[in-house]
Coordinates of C-alpha atoms and ligand atoms in Angstrom, one line a residue:
Chain K
M1 CA -17.9 2.1 10.3
R2 CA -17.1 1.4 14.0
I3 CA -19.6 -0.9 15.6
I4 CA -17.8 -1.5 18.9
E5 CA -15.5 1.0 20.6
I6 CA -13.9 -0.1 23.8
D7 CA -12.1 2.9 25.3
N8 CA -9.6 2.4 28.2
V9 CA -11.7 -0.2 30.0
S10 CA -10.5 -1.7 33.2
F11 CA -12.2 -4.4 35.3
H12 CA -11.7 -6.4 38.5
Y13 CA -13.8 -8.8 40.4
K14 CA -11.9 -8.2 43.6
A15 CA -10.2 -4.9 44.3
G16 CA -6.4 -5.4 43.9
T17 CA -6.5 -8.2 41.4
P18 CA -7.2 -6.5 38.0
V19 CA -8.7 -8.8 35.4
L20 CA -8.7 -6.3 32.5
E21 CA -6.4 -3.3 32.4
N22 CA -6.7 -0.3 30.1
V23 CA -8.2 -2.2 27.2
N24 CA -8.7 -0.3 24.0
L25 CA -10.3 -2.1 21.1
N26 CA -12.3 -1.1 18.1
V27 CA -14.3 -3.4 15.9
D28 CA -15.6 -2.4 12.5
K29 CA -19.0 -3.4 11.2
G30 CA -18.8 -6.7 9.3
E31 CA -15.4 -7.5 10.6
W32 CA -14.4 -10.9 12.0
I33 CA -12.0 -10.7 14.9
T34 CA -10.4 -13.5 16.8
I35 CA -9.5 -13.1 20.5
L36 CA -6.7 -15.4 21.6
G37 CA -5.3 -15.7 25.1
H38 CA -4.3 -18.1 27.8
N39 CA -6.7 -19.4 30.4
G40 CA -7.7 -16.6 32.8
S41 CA -6.5 -13.9 30.5
G42 CA -9.9 -12.1 30.7
K43 CA -11.5 -13.1 27.4
S44 CA -14.8 -14.2 28.9
T45 CA -14.8 -11.2 31.2
L46 CA -14.4 -8.9 28.2
S47 CA -17.3 -10.5 26.4
K48 CA -19.5 -10.1 29.5
L49 CA -18.6 -6.5 29.7
L50 CA -19.7 -6.0 26.1
V51 CA -23.3 -7.2 26.8
G52 CA -23.5 -5.4 30.1
L53 CA -23.5 -8.5 32.3
L54 CA -20.6 -6.9 34.1
R55 CA -20.0 -3.1 34.4
A56 CA -16.6 -1.7 33.6
K57 CA -14.8 -0.1 36.6
Q58 CA -13.3 2.4 34.3
G59 CA -13.6 3.5 30.7
T60 CA -16.4 3.4 28.2
I61 CA -17.9 0.9 25.8
R62 CA -19.9 2.1 22.8
V63 CA -21.9 -0.3 20.6
A64 CA -23.3 1.1 17.4
N65 CA -22.6 4.6 18.6
V66 CA -24.5 4.1 21.8
E67 CA -22.7 4.3 25.1
L68 CA -23.3 1.3 27.3
S69 CA -25.1 2.3 30.5
E70 CA -27.8 1.1 32.7
T71 CA -30.5 2.7 30.5
T72 CA -29.0 1.5 27.1
V73 CA -28.0 -2.0 28.1
Y74 CA -31.3 -3.6 27.0
D75 CA -31.1 -2.0 23.6
I76 CA -27.5 -3.0 23.2
R77 CA -28.3 -6.6 24.1
K78 CA -30.6 -6.7 21.2
K79 CA -27.7 -6.0 18.9
I80 CA -25.2 -8.5 20.4
G81 CA -25.7 -12.2 20.7
I82 CA -23.3 -14.3 22.7
V83 CA -22.8 -18.1 22.7
F84 CA -21.2 -19.2 26.0
Q85 CA -18.8 -22.0 26.6
N86 CA -20.9 -24.5 28.5
P87 CA -24.0 -25.5 26.5
D88 CA -25.7 -27.1 29.6
N89 CA -25.9 -23.8 31.4
Q90 CA -27.4 -21.8 28.6
F91 CA -30.2 -24.2 27.7
V92 CA -33.3 -22.5 29.0
G93 CA -36.1 -24.3 27.3
V94 CA -37.6 -27.7 28.2
T95 CA -37.1 -28.8 24.5
V96 CA -34.9 -27.7 21.7
R97 CA -37.8 -25.9 20.1
D98 CA -38.6 -24.0 23.3
D99 CA -34.9 -23.1 23.8
I100 CA -34.6 -21.6 20.4
A101 CA -37.9 -19.8 21.0
F102 CA -36.7 -18.3 24.3
G103 CA -34.7 -15.4 22.9
L104 CA -37.4 -14.7 20.3
E105 CA -40.1 -14.5 22.9
N106 CA -38.0 -12.0 24.8
L107 CA -37.6 -9.9 21.7
Q108 CA -41.4 -10.1 21.3
V109 CA -41.1 -11.6 17.8
P110 CA -44.7 -12.5 16.6
R111 CA -45.6 -16.2 17.0
G112 CA -45.8 -16.9 13.3
E113 CA -42.4 -15.5 12.5
M114 CA -41.0 -17.2 15.6
I115 CA -42.1 -20.6 14.2
E116 CA -40.5 -19.9 10.8
R117 CA -37.2 -18.7 12.4
I118 CA -37.0 -21.8 14.7
E119 CA -37.4 -24.1 11.7
Q120 CA -34.9 -22.1 9.6
Y121 CA -32.2 -21.9 12.2
A122 CA -32.6 -25.4 13.5
Q123 CA -32.0 -26.5 9.9
K124 CA -28.9 -24.2 9.7
V125 CA -27.2 -26.0 12.6
D126 CA -28.5 -29.4 11.5
M127 CA -30.8 -29.9 14.4
A128 CA -34.1 -29.8 12.6
D129 CA -34.8 -33.4 13.5
F130 CA -34.3 -32.8 17.2
L131 CA -36.8 -30.0 17.8
N132 CA -38.9 -32.0 20.2
K133 CA -36.0 -33.5 22.1
E134 CA -35.2 -32.6 25.7
P135 CA -31.6 -31.4 26.5
H136 CA -30.7 -34.4 28.6
N137 CA -31.2 -36.6 25.6
L138 CA -28.7 -34.6 23.5
S139 CA -24.9 -34.8 23.4
G140 CA -22.7 -31.8 24.4
G141 CA -22.1 -30.9 20.8
Q142 CA -25.7 -31.0 19.9
K143 CA -26.6 -28.8 22.8
Q144 CA -24.0 -26.4 21.7
R145 CA -25.5 -26.3 18.2
V146 CA -28.9 -25.6 19.8
A147 CA -27.4 -22.7 21.7
I148 CA -25.9 -21.3 18.5
A149 CA -29.3 -21.7 16.7
G150 CA -30.9 -19.8 19.6
I151 CA -28.5 -16.9 19.2
L152 CA -28.6 -16.9 15.3
A153 CA -32.4 -16.9 15.4
M154 CA -32.3 -13.6 17.2
E155 CA -30.6 -12.1 14.1
T156 CA -28.3 -9.7 16.0
D157 CA -25.7 -7.5 14.2
I158 CA -22.9 -8.9 16.3
I159 CA -22.3 -12.4 17.6
I160 CA -19.7 -13.3 20.1
F161 CA -18.6 -17.0 20.2
D162 CA -16.9 -17.7 23.6
E163 CA -15.1 -20.9 22.9
A164 CA -18.3 -22.1 21.4
T165 CA -16.7 -24.8 19.3
S166 CA -14.6 -26.4 22.1
M167 CA -17.3 -29.0 22.7
L168 CA -17.6 -30.0 19.0
D169 CA -15.9 -32.8 17.0
P170 CA -13.9 -31.7 14.0
K171 CA -16.8 -32.1 11.6
G172 CA -19.2 -30.2 13.9
R173 CA -16.6 -27.5 14.3
N174 CA -16.1 -27.2 10.6
T175 CA -19.9 -26.9 10.0
I176 CA -20.1 -24.2 12.6
L177 CA -17.1 -22.4 11.3
S178 CA -18.4 -22.3 7.7
M179 CA -21.8 -21.2 9.1
M180 CA -20.0 -18.4 10.9
K181 CA -18.3 -17.5 7.6
Q182 CA -21.6 -17.4 5.8
L183 CA -23.0 -15.1 8.5
N184 CA -20.0 -12.9 8.3
D185 CA -20.4 -12.7 4.5
E186 CA -24.0 -11.6 5.1
G187 CA -22.7 -8.7 7.2
V188 CA -22.8 -10.0 10.8
T189 CA -19.9 -8.9 12.9
V190 CA -18.2 -11.9 14.4
I191 CA -16.1 -12.0 17.6
N192 CA -14.6 -15.4 18.0
I193 CA -12.9 -16.3 21.3
T194 CA -10.8 -19.4 21.0
H195 CA -7.8 -21.4 21.9
D196 CA -7.5 -22.9 18.5
M197 CA -5.1 -21.2 16.2
K198 CA -6.7 -22.8 13.1
E199 CA -9.9 -21.1 13.9
S200 CA -8.2 -17.7 13.8
L201 CA -7.5 -18.2 10.1
Y202 CA -11.1 -17.4 9.3
G203 CA -10.8 -14.0 10.8
D204 CA -9.6 -10.7 9.5
R205 CA -7.8 -9.7 12.7
I206 CA -6.4 -11.2 15.8
V207 CA -6.3 -9.7 19.3
V208 CA -4.1 -11.4 21.8
L209 CA -4.9 -10.9 25.4
K210 CA -2.4 -11.6 28.2
E211 CA -3.1 -11.1 31.9
G212 CA -5.9 -8.6 31.1
R213 CA -3.9 -6.5 28.7
I214 CA -3.9 -6.4 24.9
L215 CA -0.6 -7.8 23.9
K216 CA -1.1 -7.5 20.1
D217 CA -3.8 -6.4 17.8
D218 CA -3.1 -6.8 14.1
T219 CA -4.1 -8.6 11.0
T220 CA -4.4 -12.4 11.1
K221 CA -1.4 -12.8 8.9
V222 CA 0.9 -10.6 10.9
V223 CA 0.0 -12.1 14.3
L224 CA 0.2 -15.7 13.1
A225 CA 3.8 -15.1 12.1
D226 CA 4.7 -13.3 15.2
H227 CA 6.4 -16.0 17.2
K228 CA 7.5 -13.7 20.0
T229 CA 3.9 -12.6 20.8
L230 CA 2.6 -16.2 20.5
E231 CA 5.3 -17.5 22.7
K232 CA 4.7 -14.9 25.3
S233 CA 1.0 -15.7 25.5
S234 CA 1.7 -19.5 25.5
L235 CA 0.1 -20.1 22.2
E236 CA 1.5 -22.5 19.6
M237 CA 2.3 -21.4 16.1
L238 CA 0.7 -23.3 13.3
L239 CA 2.8 -26.2 12.0
P240 CA 3.6 -24.9 8.5
L241 CA 4.7 -21.6 9.9
R242 CA 6.9 -23.4 12.5
V243 CA 8.5 -25.3 9.7
L244 CA 9.0 -22.0 7.8
R245 CA 10.7 -20.5 10.8
A246 CA 12.9 -23.5 11.2
L247 CA 13.9 -23.3 7.6
E248 CA 14.6 -19.6 7.9
A249 CA 16.8 -20.2 10.9
K250 CA 18.8 -22.6 8.7
K251 CA 19.1 -19.9 6.1
V252 CA 16.9 -21.9 3.7
D253 CA 15.2 -19.0 2.0
N254 CA 13.1 -20.2 -0.9
E255 CA 10.3 -17.9 -2.2
K256 CA 8.4 -20.9 -3.5
V257 CA 8.6 -22.8 -0.2
R258 CA 7.6 -19.8 1.7
S259 CA 4.5 -19.0 -0.3
Y260 CA 3.6 -22.7 -0.3
L261 CA 3.9 -23.0 3.5
W262 CA 1.8 -19.8 4.0
Q263 CA -0.8 -21.1 1.6
L264 CA -0.8 -24.4 3.5
S265 CA -1.4 -22.7 6.8
L266 CA -4.1 -20.3 5.5
T267 CA -6.1 -23.1 4.0
G268 CA -6.0 -24.9 7.3
Chain P
M1 CA -33.0 -42.2 41.3
K2 CA -35.1 -41.4 38.3
N3 CA -38.4 -42.5 39.9
I4 CA -38.5 -39.6 42.4
V5 CA -39.8 -37.5 39.6
I6 CA -43.4 -36.8 40.7
G7 CA -46.4 -36.4 38.6
R8 CA -45.2 -38.5 35.7
F9 CA -46.7 -37.8 32.3
V10 CA -47.4 -40.9 30.3
P11 CA -47.9 -40.4 26.6
G12 CA -51.2 -41.7 25.3
K13 CA -54.3 -41.0 23.3
G14 CA -57.7 -40.5 24.8
F15 CA -59.7 -37.3 25.0
L16 CA -58.1 -36.2 28.2
Y17 CA -54.8 -35.8 26.3
R18 CA -56.3 -33.4 23.8
M19 CA -58.0 -31.2 26.4
D20 CA -56.8 -27.8 27.2
P21 CA -54.7 -27.9 30.5
R22 CA -56.7 -25.0 31.8
T23 CA -59.9 -27.0 31.5
K24 CA -58.3 -29.9 33.3
I25 CA -57.1 -27.7 36.1
I26 CA -60.4 -25.9 36.6
S27 CA -62.4 -29.1 36.4
L28 CA -60.1 -30.7 38.8
V29 CA -60.7 -27.9 41.3
L30 CA -64.5 -28.1 40.8
L31 CA -64.7 -31.8 41.1
M32 CA -62.5 -31.9 44.2
A33 CA -64.8 -29.3 45.7
S34 CA -67.7 -31.5 44.8
A35 CA -66.1 -34.5 46.5
F36 CA -65.7 -32.5 49.6
V37 CA -69.3 -31.4 49.7
I38 CA -70.8 -34.8 49.2
R39 CA -72.6 -36.1 52.3
N40 CA -75.0 -38.8 51.0
F41 CA -74.5 -42.3 49.7
T42 CA -76.3 -42.0 46.4
A43 CA -74.2 -39.0 45.4
M44 CA -71.0 -40.7 46.5
F45 CA -71.7 -43.8 44.5
M46 CA -72.5 -41.6 41.5
A47 CA -69.2 -39.8 42.0
I48 CA -67.4 -43.1 42.1
G49 CA -69.3 -44.2 39.0
F50 CA -68.3 -40.9 37.4
M51 CA -64.6 -41.5 38.2
A52 CA -64.8 -45.0 36.7
L53 CA -66.4 -43.6 33.6
L54 CA -63.7 -40.9 33.4
L55 CA -60.9 -43.5 33.7
V56 CA -62.5 -45.8 31.1
A57 CA -63.4 -43.0 28.6
G58 CA -60.0 -41.4 29.0
R59 CA -58.4 -44.8 28.3
I60 CA -56.3 -44.5 31.4
N61 CA -54.4 -47.5 32.8
I62 CA -56.1 -48.2 36.1
F63 CA -52.9 -49.6 37.5
R64 CA -51.1 -46.3 37.2
V65 CA -53.9 -44.6 39.1
L66 CA -53.7 -47.4 41.8
S67 CA -49.9 -46.9 42.1
G68 CA -50.6 -43.2 42.6
L69 CA -52.9 -44.3 45.5
R70 CA -50.3 -46.6 47.1
P71 CA -48.4 -44.1 49.2
L72 CA -51.8 -42.9 50.6
M73 CA -52.9 -46.3 51.7
Y74 CA -51.5 -46.2 55.2
L75 CA -53.0 -42.8 55.8
L76 CA -56.4 -44.0 54.6
A77 CA -56.2 -47.1 56.8
F78 CA -55.2 -45.1 59.8
T79 CA -58.0 -42.5 59.3
F80 CA -60.5 -45.3 59.0
I81 CA -59.3 -47.1 62.0
F82 CA -59.2 -43.9 64.0
Q83 CA -62.8 -43.3 63.1
L84 CA -63.8 -46.8 64.1
L85 CA -62.2 -46.4 67.5
F86 CA -63.2 -42.9 68.4
N87 CA -66.4 -42.0 66.6
T88 CA -69.3 -42.8 68.9
Q89 CA -72.2 -41.3 67.1
G90 CA -75.2 -43.1 65.7
D91 CA -76.4 -46.6 66.3
L92 CA -74.2 -49.3 67.6
V93 CA -73.4 -51.6 64.8
V94 CA -70.8 -54.0 66.3
A95 CA -70.5 -54.8 69.9
W96 CA -67.9 -57.4 70.5
T97 CA -66.5 -58.7 73.7
L98 CA -62.8 -59.3 73.3
H99 CA -61.7 -62.5 75.0
Y100 CA -58.1 -62.4 76.1
S101 CA -57.1 -65.9 76.9
P102 CA -53.7 -67.6 76.6
L103 CA -55.0 -69.9 73.8
N104 CA -56.5 -67.0 71.9
I105 CA -53.2 -65.1 72.2
L106 CA -51.4 -68.1 70.9
M107 CA -53.8 -68.2 67.9
V108 CA -53.2 -64.6 67.2
T109 CA -49.5 -65.1 67.4
A110 CA -49.8 -68.0 64.9
L111 CA -51.8 -65.8 62.6
V112 CA -49.1 -63.1 62.8
M113 CA -46.4 -65.6 62.1
L114 CA -48.3 -66.9 59.1
W115 CA -48.6 -63.3 57.9
F116 CA -44.9 -62.7 58.5
F117 CA -43.7 -65.7 56.5
T118 CA -46.2 -65.6 53.7
K119 CA -46.3 -61.8 53.1
R120 CA -43.4 -61.8 50.7
H121 CA -45.2 -64.2 48.3
V122 CA -48.4 -62.1 48.3
K123 CA -49.1 -59.5 45.7
F124 CA -51.2 -56.9 47.6
K125 CA -49.2 -56.8 50.7
F126 CA -51.1 -54.0 52.3
F127 CA -54.5 -55.6 51.9
F128 CA -53.0 -58.8 53.3
F129 CA -51.8 -56.9 56.3
L130 CA -55.3 -55.4 56.8
A131 CA -56.9 -58.7 56.4
T132 CA -54.6 -60.2 59.1
L133 CA -55.4 -57.4 61.4
V134 CA -59.1 -57.7 61.0
G135 CA -58.8 -61.5 61.3
A136 CA -56.9 -61.2 64.5
V137 CA -59.5 -58.9 66.1
A138 CA -62.4 -61.1 64.9
L139 CA -60.6 -64.1 66.3
V140 CA -60.2 -62.6 69.7
A141 CA -63.8 -61.5 69.7
N142 CA -65.5 -64.6 68.5
L143 CA -63.4 -67.6 69.5
R144 CA -63.4 -68.3 73.2
L145 CA -60.7 -70.8 73.8
G146 CA -60.1 -71.5 77.4
P147 CA -60.5 -69.2 80.4
A148 CA -59.8 -65.5 79.8
F149 CA -57.5 -63.5 82.1
A150 CA -59.0 -60.3 80.9
T151 CA -61.8 -59.0 78.7
G152 CA -62.3 -55.9 76.6
T153 CA -64.9 -54.5 74.4
L154 CA -65.0 -53.3 70.8
D155 CA -67.9 -51.0 69.9
I156 CA -68.3 -49.7 66.4
Y157 CA -71.0 -47.1 65.7
E158 CA -72.8 -46.4 62.5
S159 CA -71.4 -42.9 62.0
A160 CA -67.8 -44.3 62.4
L161 CA -68.4 -46.5 59.3
T162 CA -70.1 -43.9 57.2
T163 CA -67.7 -41.0 58.1
G164 CA -64.7 -43.3 57.6
F165 CA -66.1 -44.4 54.3
F166 CA -66.7 -40.8 53.1
I167 CA -63.3 -39.6 54.2
V168 CA -61.5 -42.5 52.5
M169 CA -63.5 -42.1 49.3
R170 CA -63.0 -38.4 49.2
L171 CA -59.3 -38.7 49.5
M172 CA -59.2 -41.4 46.9
I173 CA -61.2 -39.3 44.5
I174 CA -58.9 -36.4 45.0
V175 CA -55.8 -38.4 44.4
T176 CA -57.3 -40.1 41.5
L177 CA -58.2 -36.8 39.9
S178 CA -54.8 -35.3 40.4
T179 CA -53.2 -38.5 39.1
V180 CA -55.3 -38.3 36.0
L181 CA -54.3 -34.7 35.5
T182 CA -50.6 -35.3 35.8
L183 CA -50.8 -38.6 33.7
T184 CA -52.4 -36.9 30.8
T185 CA -50.8 -33.4 30.9
K186 CA -47.2 -32.7 29.9
P187 CA -45.4 -30.8 32.7
T188 CA -44.9 -27.9 30.3
D189 CA -48.6 -27.8 29.4
L190 CA -49.5 -28.1 33.0
N191 CA -47.2 -25.2 33.8
L192 CA -48.7 -23.1 31.0
G193 CA -52.2 -23.9 32.2
L194 CA -51.4 -23.0 35.7
E195 CA -49.9 -19.7 34.6
S196 CA -53.0 -18.9 32.7
V197 CA -55.4 -20.0 35.4
M198 CA -53.5 -18.0 38.0
S199 CA -53.1 -14.9 35.9
P200 CA -55.9 -13.1 37.6
L201 CA -53.7 -13.1 40.7
K202 CA -51.7 -10.4 38.9
V203 CA -54.2 -8.0 40.4
F204 CA -52.5 -8.8 43.7
R205 CA -49.1 -8.1 42.2
I206 CA -48.3 -11.8 42.2
R207 CA -45.9 -12.3 39.3
T208 CA -47.4 -15.4 37.7
E209 CA -45.3 -15.3 34.6
E210 CA -42.1 -15.4 36.6
M211 CA -43.4 -18.2 38.8
A212 CA -44.2 -20.2 35.6
M213 CA -40.7 -19.4 34.3
I214 CA -39.2 -20.7 37.5
I215 CA -41.2 -23.9 37.4
S216 CA -40.3 -24.4 33.7
I217 CA -36.6 -24.0 34.4
S218 CA -36.8 -26.4 37.4
L219 CA -38.5 -28.9 35.1
R220 CA -35.8 -28.5 32.6
Y221 CA -33.0 -28.9 35.2
I222 CA -34.4 -31.9 37.2
P223 CA -33.0 -34.5 34.9
T224 CA -29.7 -32.7 34.5
L225 CA -29.2 -32.4 38.3
L226 CA -30.2 -36.1 38.7
D227 CA -27.5 -37.0 36.2
E228 CA -25.1 -34.8 38.1
A229 CA -26.0 -36.5 41.4
N230 CA -25.4 -39.9 39.9
K231 CA -22.0 -38.7 38.6
I232 CA -21.1 -37.4 42.0
M233 CA -22.2 -40.6 43.7
L234 CA -20.0 -42.6 41.3
A235 CA -17.1 -40.2 41.9
Q236 CA -17.5 -40.5 45.7
A237 CA -18.0 -44.2 45.5
S238 CA -14.7 -44.5 43.6
R239 CA -13.1 -42.7 46.5
G240 CA -14.5 -45.2 48.9
V241 CA -17.8 -43.7 50.0
D242 CA -20.4 -46.5 50.3
F243 CA -23.9 -45.3 49.4
S244 CA -25.6 -48.7 49.9
E245 CA -25.3 -49.3 53.6
G246 CA -24.0 -48.0 56.8
K247 CA -25.3 -46.8 60.1
F248 CA -27.1 -43.5 60.7
K249 CA -24.0 -41.5 61.1
A250 CA -22.4 -43.0 58.0
K251 CA -25.6 -42.3 56.1
I252 CA -25.5 -38.6 57.1
M253 CA -21.9 -38.4 55.9
Q254 CA -22.9 -39.9 52.6
I255 CA -25.6 -37.4 52.1
V256 CA -23.3 -34.5 53.0
S257 CA -20.8 -35.8 50.5
L258 CA -23.5 -35.7 47.9
L259 CA -25.2 -32.4 48.9
V260 CA -22.1 -30.2 49.2
P261 CA -20.9 -30.6 45.7
M262 CA -24.5 -30.5 44.4
F263 CA -25.0 -27.2 46.0
I264 CA -21.8 -25.7 44.6
I265 CA -22.5 -27.0 41.1
S266 CA -26.1 -25.7 41.2
F267 CA -25.0 -22.3 42.3
K268 CA -22.5 -22.1 39.5
R269 CA -25.0 -23.4 37.1
S270 CA -27.7 -20.9 38.1
D271 CA -25.2 -18.1 37.9
E272 CA -24.2 -19.0 34.3
L273 CA -27.8 -19.6 33.4
A274 CA -28.9 -16.2 34.6
N275 CA -26.2 -14.7 32.5
A276 CA -27.2 -16.6 29.5
M277 CA -30.8 -15.6 30.0
E278 CA -30.0 -12.0 30.4
A279 CA -27.7 -12.0 27.4
R280 CA -30.7 -13.3 25.4
S281 CA -32.6 -10.2 26.4
F282 CA -34.7 -11.7 29.1
V283 CA -35.9 -9.0 31.5
P284 CA -38.1 -10.1 34.4
G285 CA -41.5 -8.6 34.3
Q286 CA -41.2 -7.4 30.7
P287 CA -43.8 -8.5 28.2
R288 CA -42.9 -11.4 26.0
T289 CA -44.6 -13.1 23.1
R290 CA -45.2 -16.8 23.5
L291 CA -44.5 -19.8 21.3
H292 CA -46.9 -22.0 23.1
Q293 CA -50.5 -21.0 22.9
L294 CA -53.4 -22.8 24.5
T295 CA -56.4 -23.5 22.3
W296 CA -59.9 -23.8 23.8
G297 CA -62.1 -26.2 22.1
L298 CA -65.8 -27.3 22.3
A299 CA -64.8 -30.3 24.4
D300 CA -63.3 -28.0 26.9
T301 CA -66.5 -26.0 27.3
A302 CA -68.4 -29.3 27.6
A303 CA -66.0 -30.6 30.3
L304 CA -66.3 -27.4 32.3
V305 CA -70.0 -27.5 32.1
V306 CA -70.1 -31.0 33.3
S307 CA -67.8 -30.3 36.3
L308 CA -69.9 -27.2 37.1
L309 CA -73.1 -29.2 37.0
A310 CA -71.6 -31.8 39.2
L311 CA -70.7 -29.2 41.8
T312 CA -74.1 -27.5 41.7
A313 CA -75.9 -30.8 41.9
V314 CA -73.9 -31.9 44.9
I315 CA -74.5 -28.5 46.6
T316 CA -78.2 -28.6 45.9
T317 CA -78.7 -32.1 47.2
R318 CA -76.9 -31.1 50.4
V319 CA -79.0 -28.0 50.8
V320 CA -82.3 -29.7 50.0
M321 CA -81.7 -33.0 51.9
Ligands
ATP401 N1 -17.1 -14.5 38.8 C1 -15.8 -14.4 39.1 N2 -15.4 -13.9 40.3 C2 -14.1 -13.8 40.6 N3 -13.1 -13.9 39.7 C3 -13.5 -14.3 38.5 C4 -14.8 -14.6 38.1 N4 -14.8 -15.0 36.8 C5 -13.6 -15.0 36.4 N5 -12.7 -14.6 37.4 C6 -11.3 -14.5 37.3 O1 -11.0 -13.5 36.3 C7 -9.9 -13.9 35.5 C8 -10.3 -13.9 34.0 O2 -11.3 -14.9 33.8 P1 -12.0 -15.1 32.4 O3 -13.1 -16.1 32.6 O4 -12.3 -13.8 31.8 O5 -10.8 -15.8 31.6 P2 -10.8 -16.4 30.1 O6 -9.8 -15.7 29.4 O7 -12.1 -16.5 29.6 O8 -10.3 -17.9 30.5 P3 -10.6 -19.3 29.8 O9 -9.7 -19.4 28.6 O10 -10.3 -20.3 30.8 O11 -12.1 -19.3 29.5 C9 -9.5 -15.3 36.0 O12 -8.3 -15.1 36.8 C10 -10.6 -15.7 36.8 O13 -10.2 -16.5 37.9
MG402 MG1 -13.6 -18.0 29.1

């Protein structure tokens, strides 16, 4: 079932300098898609269009069969959560507890349930001991985990992570990724915007953006091996696949080596 | 840089900490009003006694309250002196002839020099300064050393003393009360209380919830912006801007070099924050449920009754007497 349908969407901040051009993208319910692209390719802009923070200049966006418009935008926002890049600028509450509560208060979740969800999701991101802490006493990674908990607690059908792990250390990143995996297994649709090729391994599908256009939209396995596309959008191929390519260039064609290298890259 | 945060909350115990912020705010207003109405000595001394009791019972560190009064001292002294000089009602209490003679002036100069060189070793500088001032005047009035080249008079009337006293006490009571409120109430609770107390203003279409939200976000971002300012100052210092000294013009340049980036950063921040809030389904003016709820206890009712009684008592004494 389609949950997001982006149909021929274009956008610009300033007339004459298009940021997104004729973007077509469909996302199925429960899918995990990765959006890759160089700096300024329009990834964040696309995610803002999806939650109606920006209005498309052309084309339509449908979320769960509802067309995004001025009247439907509030209902659609209840279905999509979005974790932004800079944790400092999305921390609304005076304490961690207040911040996780913010979205729930907006959704008018009853107080008793709110307290339960705060507890539950703070635990999920490993921040349960920090509930009374104020943001300026937290590290960047901790603040980002709070931001993630704040979105998870809202229990939306779709979650967009806009370079949400770029502030985290490898361990923090892995916990968040496995948490995303768990969510996805529970049926949440995940859109992960990232620069990290390894992160894309978790997803079903990769969409590559370049200068506001979709350069490639295919399964993870296909895109990862597509050196031409990756090169064009200044992304670096994963090491095992680079090795494989070098071997193939030297006409070393061993089925065992090939499958081993693939396995190596897919297990991260 | 950090000490410019006003109204510092200091964690502690005491019954004032457990009280509902709404009670504290309403009581504060009632007691302040009482302080303004008071016109007789008995009531004023009772009020001062009440304040002392409040501080002791609330287990509040008296020095914190005093430090809250510190910035007010000059104003108080000025008001008092102003009253002494210009209020001419009631009986004459002091009638001094000021004796300006070269020797007297020399003595005063000596006194001032003494003050100037010892002041840095004295704890309560302000009182030392006042004492020196009073001493100098008393000296000129009572010591007649040598022939005077001019004379003057210093007349102080009864009402000057009483009015001065009342004004000073009133201001001190008000500041002490507000200090007690901010010392014992977390900014977030204070905000919550204010929102609740002001909610009747909604009748006049004043959006109290949004005001409270703005205050709460400001509270959350003050430390962040201070950190930011520190970072910018370090960055500018490493480029050769000297924040510690300089003439007026240089100071202005320093402030500009701090403010411009601060403004740019704050605008970017608030833009992103607004996006994040909207994305989390915040719609201004829409109803929301609340995590924090204020709970009204028996002690709150009691406190409110006491404050109300104080106000009525003060008003009746004034009407009757
Ligand atoms: N508020 C804005 N006003 C004007 N132009 C903007 C604004 N935000 C982004 N842009 C421009 O739009 C283009 C796309 O920006 P966007 O933030 O969507 O890129 P991105 O793919 O998310 O990049 P990054 O990987 O750096 O996060 C960039 O050229 C950027 O300069
Ligand atoms: Mg971006």
